[in-house]
Coordinates of C-alpha atoms in Angstrom, one line a residue:
X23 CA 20.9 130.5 36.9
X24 CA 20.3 132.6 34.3
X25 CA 17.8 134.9 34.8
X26 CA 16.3 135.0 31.0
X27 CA 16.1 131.2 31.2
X28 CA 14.4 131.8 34.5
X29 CA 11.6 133.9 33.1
X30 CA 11.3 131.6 29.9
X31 CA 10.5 128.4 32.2
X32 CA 7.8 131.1 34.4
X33 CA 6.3 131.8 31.3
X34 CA 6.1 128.4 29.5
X35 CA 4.6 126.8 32.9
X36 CA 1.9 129.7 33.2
X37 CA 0.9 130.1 29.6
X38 CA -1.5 126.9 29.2
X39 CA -3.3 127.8 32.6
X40 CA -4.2 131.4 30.9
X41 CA -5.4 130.1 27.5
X42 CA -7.7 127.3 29.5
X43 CA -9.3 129.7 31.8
X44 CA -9.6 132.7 29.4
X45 CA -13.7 132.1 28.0
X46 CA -16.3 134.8 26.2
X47 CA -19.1 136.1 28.6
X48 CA -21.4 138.9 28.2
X49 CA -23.2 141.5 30.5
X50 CA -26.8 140.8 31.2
X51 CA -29.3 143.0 30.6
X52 CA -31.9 141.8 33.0
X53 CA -31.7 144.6 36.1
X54 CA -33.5 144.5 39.2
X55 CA -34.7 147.5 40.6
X56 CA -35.2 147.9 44.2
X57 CA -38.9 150.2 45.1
X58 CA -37.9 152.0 48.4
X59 CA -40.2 152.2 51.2
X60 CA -38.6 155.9 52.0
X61 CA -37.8 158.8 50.6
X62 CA -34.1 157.6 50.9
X63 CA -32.4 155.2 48.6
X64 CA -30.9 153.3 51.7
X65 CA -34.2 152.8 53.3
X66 CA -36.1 149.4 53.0
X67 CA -37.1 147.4 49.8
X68 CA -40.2 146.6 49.3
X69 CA -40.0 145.4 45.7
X70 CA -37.7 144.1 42.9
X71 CA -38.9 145.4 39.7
X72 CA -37.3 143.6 36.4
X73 CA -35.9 145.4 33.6
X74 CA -39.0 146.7 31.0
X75 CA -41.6 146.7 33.8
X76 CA -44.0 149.9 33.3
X77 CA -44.5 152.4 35.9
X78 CA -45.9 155.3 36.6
X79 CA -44.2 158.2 37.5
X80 CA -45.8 160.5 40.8
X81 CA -43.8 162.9 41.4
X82 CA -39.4 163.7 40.8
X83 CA -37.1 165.2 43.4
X84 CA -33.8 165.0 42.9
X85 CA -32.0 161.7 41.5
X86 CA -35.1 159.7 43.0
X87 CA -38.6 159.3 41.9
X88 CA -41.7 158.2 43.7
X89 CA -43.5 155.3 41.1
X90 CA -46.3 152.8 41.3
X91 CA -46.4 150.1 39.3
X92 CA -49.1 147.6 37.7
X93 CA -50.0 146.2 41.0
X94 CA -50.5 149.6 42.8
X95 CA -47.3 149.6 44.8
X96 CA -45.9 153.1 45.8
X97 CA -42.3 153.6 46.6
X98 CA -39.2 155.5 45.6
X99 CA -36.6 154.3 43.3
X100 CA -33.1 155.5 41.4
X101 CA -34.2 157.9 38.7
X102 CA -31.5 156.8 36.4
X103 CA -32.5 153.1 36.2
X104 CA -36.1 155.1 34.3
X105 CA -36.5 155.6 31.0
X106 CA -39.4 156.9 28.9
X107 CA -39.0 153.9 25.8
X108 CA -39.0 150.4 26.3
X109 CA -36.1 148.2 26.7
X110 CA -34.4 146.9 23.5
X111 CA -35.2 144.0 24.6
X112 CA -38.7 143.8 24.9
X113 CA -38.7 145.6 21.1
X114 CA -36.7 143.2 20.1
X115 CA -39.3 140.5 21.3
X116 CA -42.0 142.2 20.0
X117 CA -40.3 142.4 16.3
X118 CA -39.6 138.5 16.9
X119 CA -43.7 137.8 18.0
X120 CA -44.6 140.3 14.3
X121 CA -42.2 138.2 11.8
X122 CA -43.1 135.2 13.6
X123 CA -47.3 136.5 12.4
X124 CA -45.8 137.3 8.9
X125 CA -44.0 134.4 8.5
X126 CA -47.2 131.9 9.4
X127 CA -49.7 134.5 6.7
X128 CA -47.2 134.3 4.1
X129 CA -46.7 130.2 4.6
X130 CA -50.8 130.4 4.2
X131 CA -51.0 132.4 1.2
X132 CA -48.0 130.0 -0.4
X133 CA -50.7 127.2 0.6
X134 CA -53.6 128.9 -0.8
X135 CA -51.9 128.9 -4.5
X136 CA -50.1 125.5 -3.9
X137 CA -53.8 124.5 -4.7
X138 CA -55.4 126.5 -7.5
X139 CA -58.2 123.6 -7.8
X140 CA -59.5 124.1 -4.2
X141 CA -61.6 127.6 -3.5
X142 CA -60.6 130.0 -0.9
X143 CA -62.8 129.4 2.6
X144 CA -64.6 132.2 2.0
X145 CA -65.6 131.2 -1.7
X146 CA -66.9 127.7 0.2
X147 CA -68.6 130.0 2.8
X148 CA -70.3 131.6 -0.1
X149 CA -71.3 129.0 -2.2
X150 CA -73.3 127.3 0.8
X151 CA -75.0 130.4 1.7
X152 CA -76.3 130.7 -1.6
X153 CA -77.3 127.1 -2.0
X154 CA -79.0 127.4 1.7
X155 CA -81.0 130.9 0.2
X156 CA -82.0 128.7 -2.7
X157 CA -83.4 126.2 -0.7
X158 CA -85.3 128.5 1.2
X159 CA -86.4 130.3 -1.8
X160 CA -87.8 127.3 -3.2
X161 CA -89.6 126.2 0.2
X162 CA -91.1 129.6 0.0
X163 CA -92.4 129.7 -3.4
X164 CA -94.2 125.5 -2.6
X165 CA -96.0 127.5 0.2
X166 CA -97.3 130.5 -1.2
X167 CA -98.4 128.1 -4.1
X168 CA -100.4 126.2 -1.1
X169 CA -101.6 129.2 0.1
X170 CA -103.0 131.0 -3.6
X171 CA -104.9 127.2 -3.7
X172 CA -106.8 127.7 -0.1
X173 CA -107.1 131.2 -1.1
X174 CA -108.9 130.2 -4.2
X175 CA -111.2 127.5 -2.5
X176 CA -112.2 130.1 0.1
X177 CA -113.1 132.7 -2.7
X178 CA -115.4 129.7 -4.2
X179 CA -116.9 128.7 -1.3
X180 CA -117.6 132.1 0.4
X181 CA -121.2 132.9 -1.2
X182 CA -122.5 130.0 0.4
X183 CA -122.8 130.2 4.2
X184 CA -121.8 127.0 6.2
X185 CA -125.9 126.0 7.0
X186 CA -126.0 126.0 3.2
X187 CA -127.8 129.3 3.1
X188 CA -127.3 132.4 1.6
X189 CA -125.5 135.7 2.7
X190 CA -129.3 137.6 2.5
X191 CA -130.7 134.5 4.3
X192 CA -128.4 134.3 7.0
X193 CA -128.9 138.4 7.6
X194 CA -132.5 138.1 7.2
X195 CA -132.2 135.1 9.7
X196 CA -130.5 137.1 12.0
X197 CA -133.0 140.3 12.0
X198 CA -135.9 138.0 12.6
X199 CA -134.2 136.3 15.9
X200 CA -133.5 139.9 17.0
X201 CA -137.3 140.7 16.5
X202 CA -138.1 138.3 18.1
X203 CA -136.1 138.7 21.2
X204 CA -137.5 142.6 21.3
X205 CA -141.1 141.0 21.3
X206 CA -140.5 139.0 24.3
X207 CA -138.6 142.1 25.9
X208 CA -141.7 144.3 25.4
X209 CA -144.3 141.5 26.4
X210 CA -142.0 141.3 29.9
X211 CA -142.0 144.9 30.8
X212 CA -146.2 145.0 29.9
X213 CA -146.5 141.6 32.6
X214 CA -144.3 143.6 34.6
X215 CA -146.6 146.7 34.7
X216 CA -149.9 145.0 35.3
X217 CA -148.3 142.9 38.6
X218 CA -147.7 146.7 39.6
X219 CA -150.3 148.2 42.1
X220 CA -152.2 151.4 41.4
X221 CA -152.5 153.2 44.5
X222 CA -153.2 156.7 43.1
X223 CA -153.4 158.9 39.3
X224 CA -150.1 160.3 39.9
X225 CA -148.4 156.5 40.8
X226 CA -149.9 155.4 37.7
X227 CA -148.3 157.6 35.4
X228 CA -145.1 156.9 37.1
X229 CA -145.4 153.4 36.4
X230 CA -146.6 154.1 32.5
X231 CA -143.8 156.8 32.3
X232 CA -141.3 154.8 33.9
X233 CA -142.8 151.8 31.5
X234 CA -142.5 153.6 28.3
X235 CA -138.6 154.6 28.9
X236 CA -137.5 151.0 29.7
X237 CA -139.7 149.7 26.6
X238 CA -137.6 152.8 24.7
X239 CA -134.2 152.0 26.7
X240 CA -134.6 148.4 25.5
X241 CA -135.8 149.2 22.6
X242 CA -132.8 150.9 21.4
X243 CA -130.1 148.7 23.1
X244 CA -132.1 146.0 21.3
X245 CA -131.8 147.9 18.0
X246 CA -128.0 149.1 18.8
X247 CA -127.4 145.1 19.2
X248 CA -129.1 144.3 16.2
X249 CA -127.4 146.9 13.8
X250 CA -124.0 145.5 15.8
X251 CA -124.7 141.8 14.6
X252 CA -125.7 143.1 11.4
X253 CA -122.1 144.8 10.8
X254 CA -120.5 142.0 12.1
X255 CA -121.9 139.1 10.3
X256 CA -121.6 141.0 7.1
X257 CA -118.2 141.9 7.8
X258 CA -117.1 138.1 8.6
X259 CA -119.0 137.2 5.7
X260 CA -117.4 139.5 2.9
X261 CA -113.9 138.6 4.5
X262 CA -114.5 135.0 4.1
X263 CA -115.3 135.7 0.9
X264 CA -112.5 137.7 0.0
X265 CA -110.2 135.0 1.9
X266 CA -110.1 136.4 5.0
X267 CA -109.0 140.0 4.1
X268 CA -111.2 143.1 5.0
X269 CA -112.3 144.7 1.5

């Protein structure tokens, strides 16, 4: 047999099996690092770490370094698998995520001027607070209108007291009561000192000493009280008159 003819038939029968099985394929870039328990890369694993996983970096010796990662894991790894940026891939993901937030704004603004009728949220936002403020303005100004008319009633009605009497009266009322209470406070110490006995001279000018500084001491708490009731009902008076407001 010819031997050309041979190698013709050989390579007719084997080329369809090598264009079938012949397909496009690509290298990963997901890597597994193994964390060491030892010092030594053929010591036990302890961890897998996946490609862009960020560790820090305890100490170097060598082609090894000892790392912990997010979790607090300590171990040693192969220094060459470390690097000090971030995978391409995870910047890669991270531009996808930032035109992905672009995209979405400049869909809304497109939106937003699709409809030049409507106002912007924050124009609406706006626009209620002000008509709220109004509102509240407007409650506020009905009040203090309500509150000049009871102020003015008060000023009108403030000379007279509410017995009908007036402010003199009422003051001149008031002295006279206090009178009279001192009377009855001096007639008590004077029944007081005649149920005392007399035994000797001396006792009895105890007693009229001792007599005269209660009739004295009551004397002038009475008058203290009675200047006191004097300032106050003056001072509730005036501010009644002034509607309620200390002149």
């Amino acid at each position: 047999m010819n031997p050309y003819l041979f190698l013709l038939i050989a390579f007719l029968a084997a080329a369809p099996y090598g264009v079938g099985a012949a397909e496009t394929a690509f290298v990963i870039d997901k890597l597994l690092v193994g964390v060491h328990q030892e010092e030594d890369l053929t010591s036990a694993i302890m961890k897998v770490l996946p490609t862009g996983t960020k560790l820090e970096v305890v100490a170097r010796k060598g082609e090894i370094a000892k790392i912990k990662d997010p979790d607090g894991v300590t171990g040693w790894v192969d220094a060459a698998y470390l690097m000090k940026s971030a995978p391409a891939a995870d910047l890669l993901e991270q531009l996808k995520l930032d035109k992905q937030a672009l995209a979405d704004r400049v869909r809304a603004l497109e939106s937003s001027k699709a409809t030049p009728g409507g106002p912007p949220a924050a124009v609406d936002a706006l626009t209620n607070e002000n008509t709220e403020l109004k509102s509240q303005l407007s409650a506020q100004k009905l009040k203090n209108s309500e509150l000049e008319t009871t102020l003015a009633d008060l000023r009108k009605n403030a000379p007279t007291t509410p017995g009908g009497g007036t402010v003199a009266a009422e003051l001149q009322t008031a002295n006279l009561e206090l009178k009279e209470k001192l009377e009855q406070a001096q007639e008590a110490i004077e029944a007081l000192r005649a149920q005392q006995p007399s035994s000797s001279p001396l006792d009895r000018i105890r007693a009229a000493s001792s007599g005269t500084l209660n009739a004295l001491l009551v004397l002038g708490i009475m008058l203290c009280m009675g200047f006191g009731g004097g300032l106050y009902l003056m001072d509730y008076l005036n501010r009644r008159r002034h509607g309620g407001f200390r002149v």
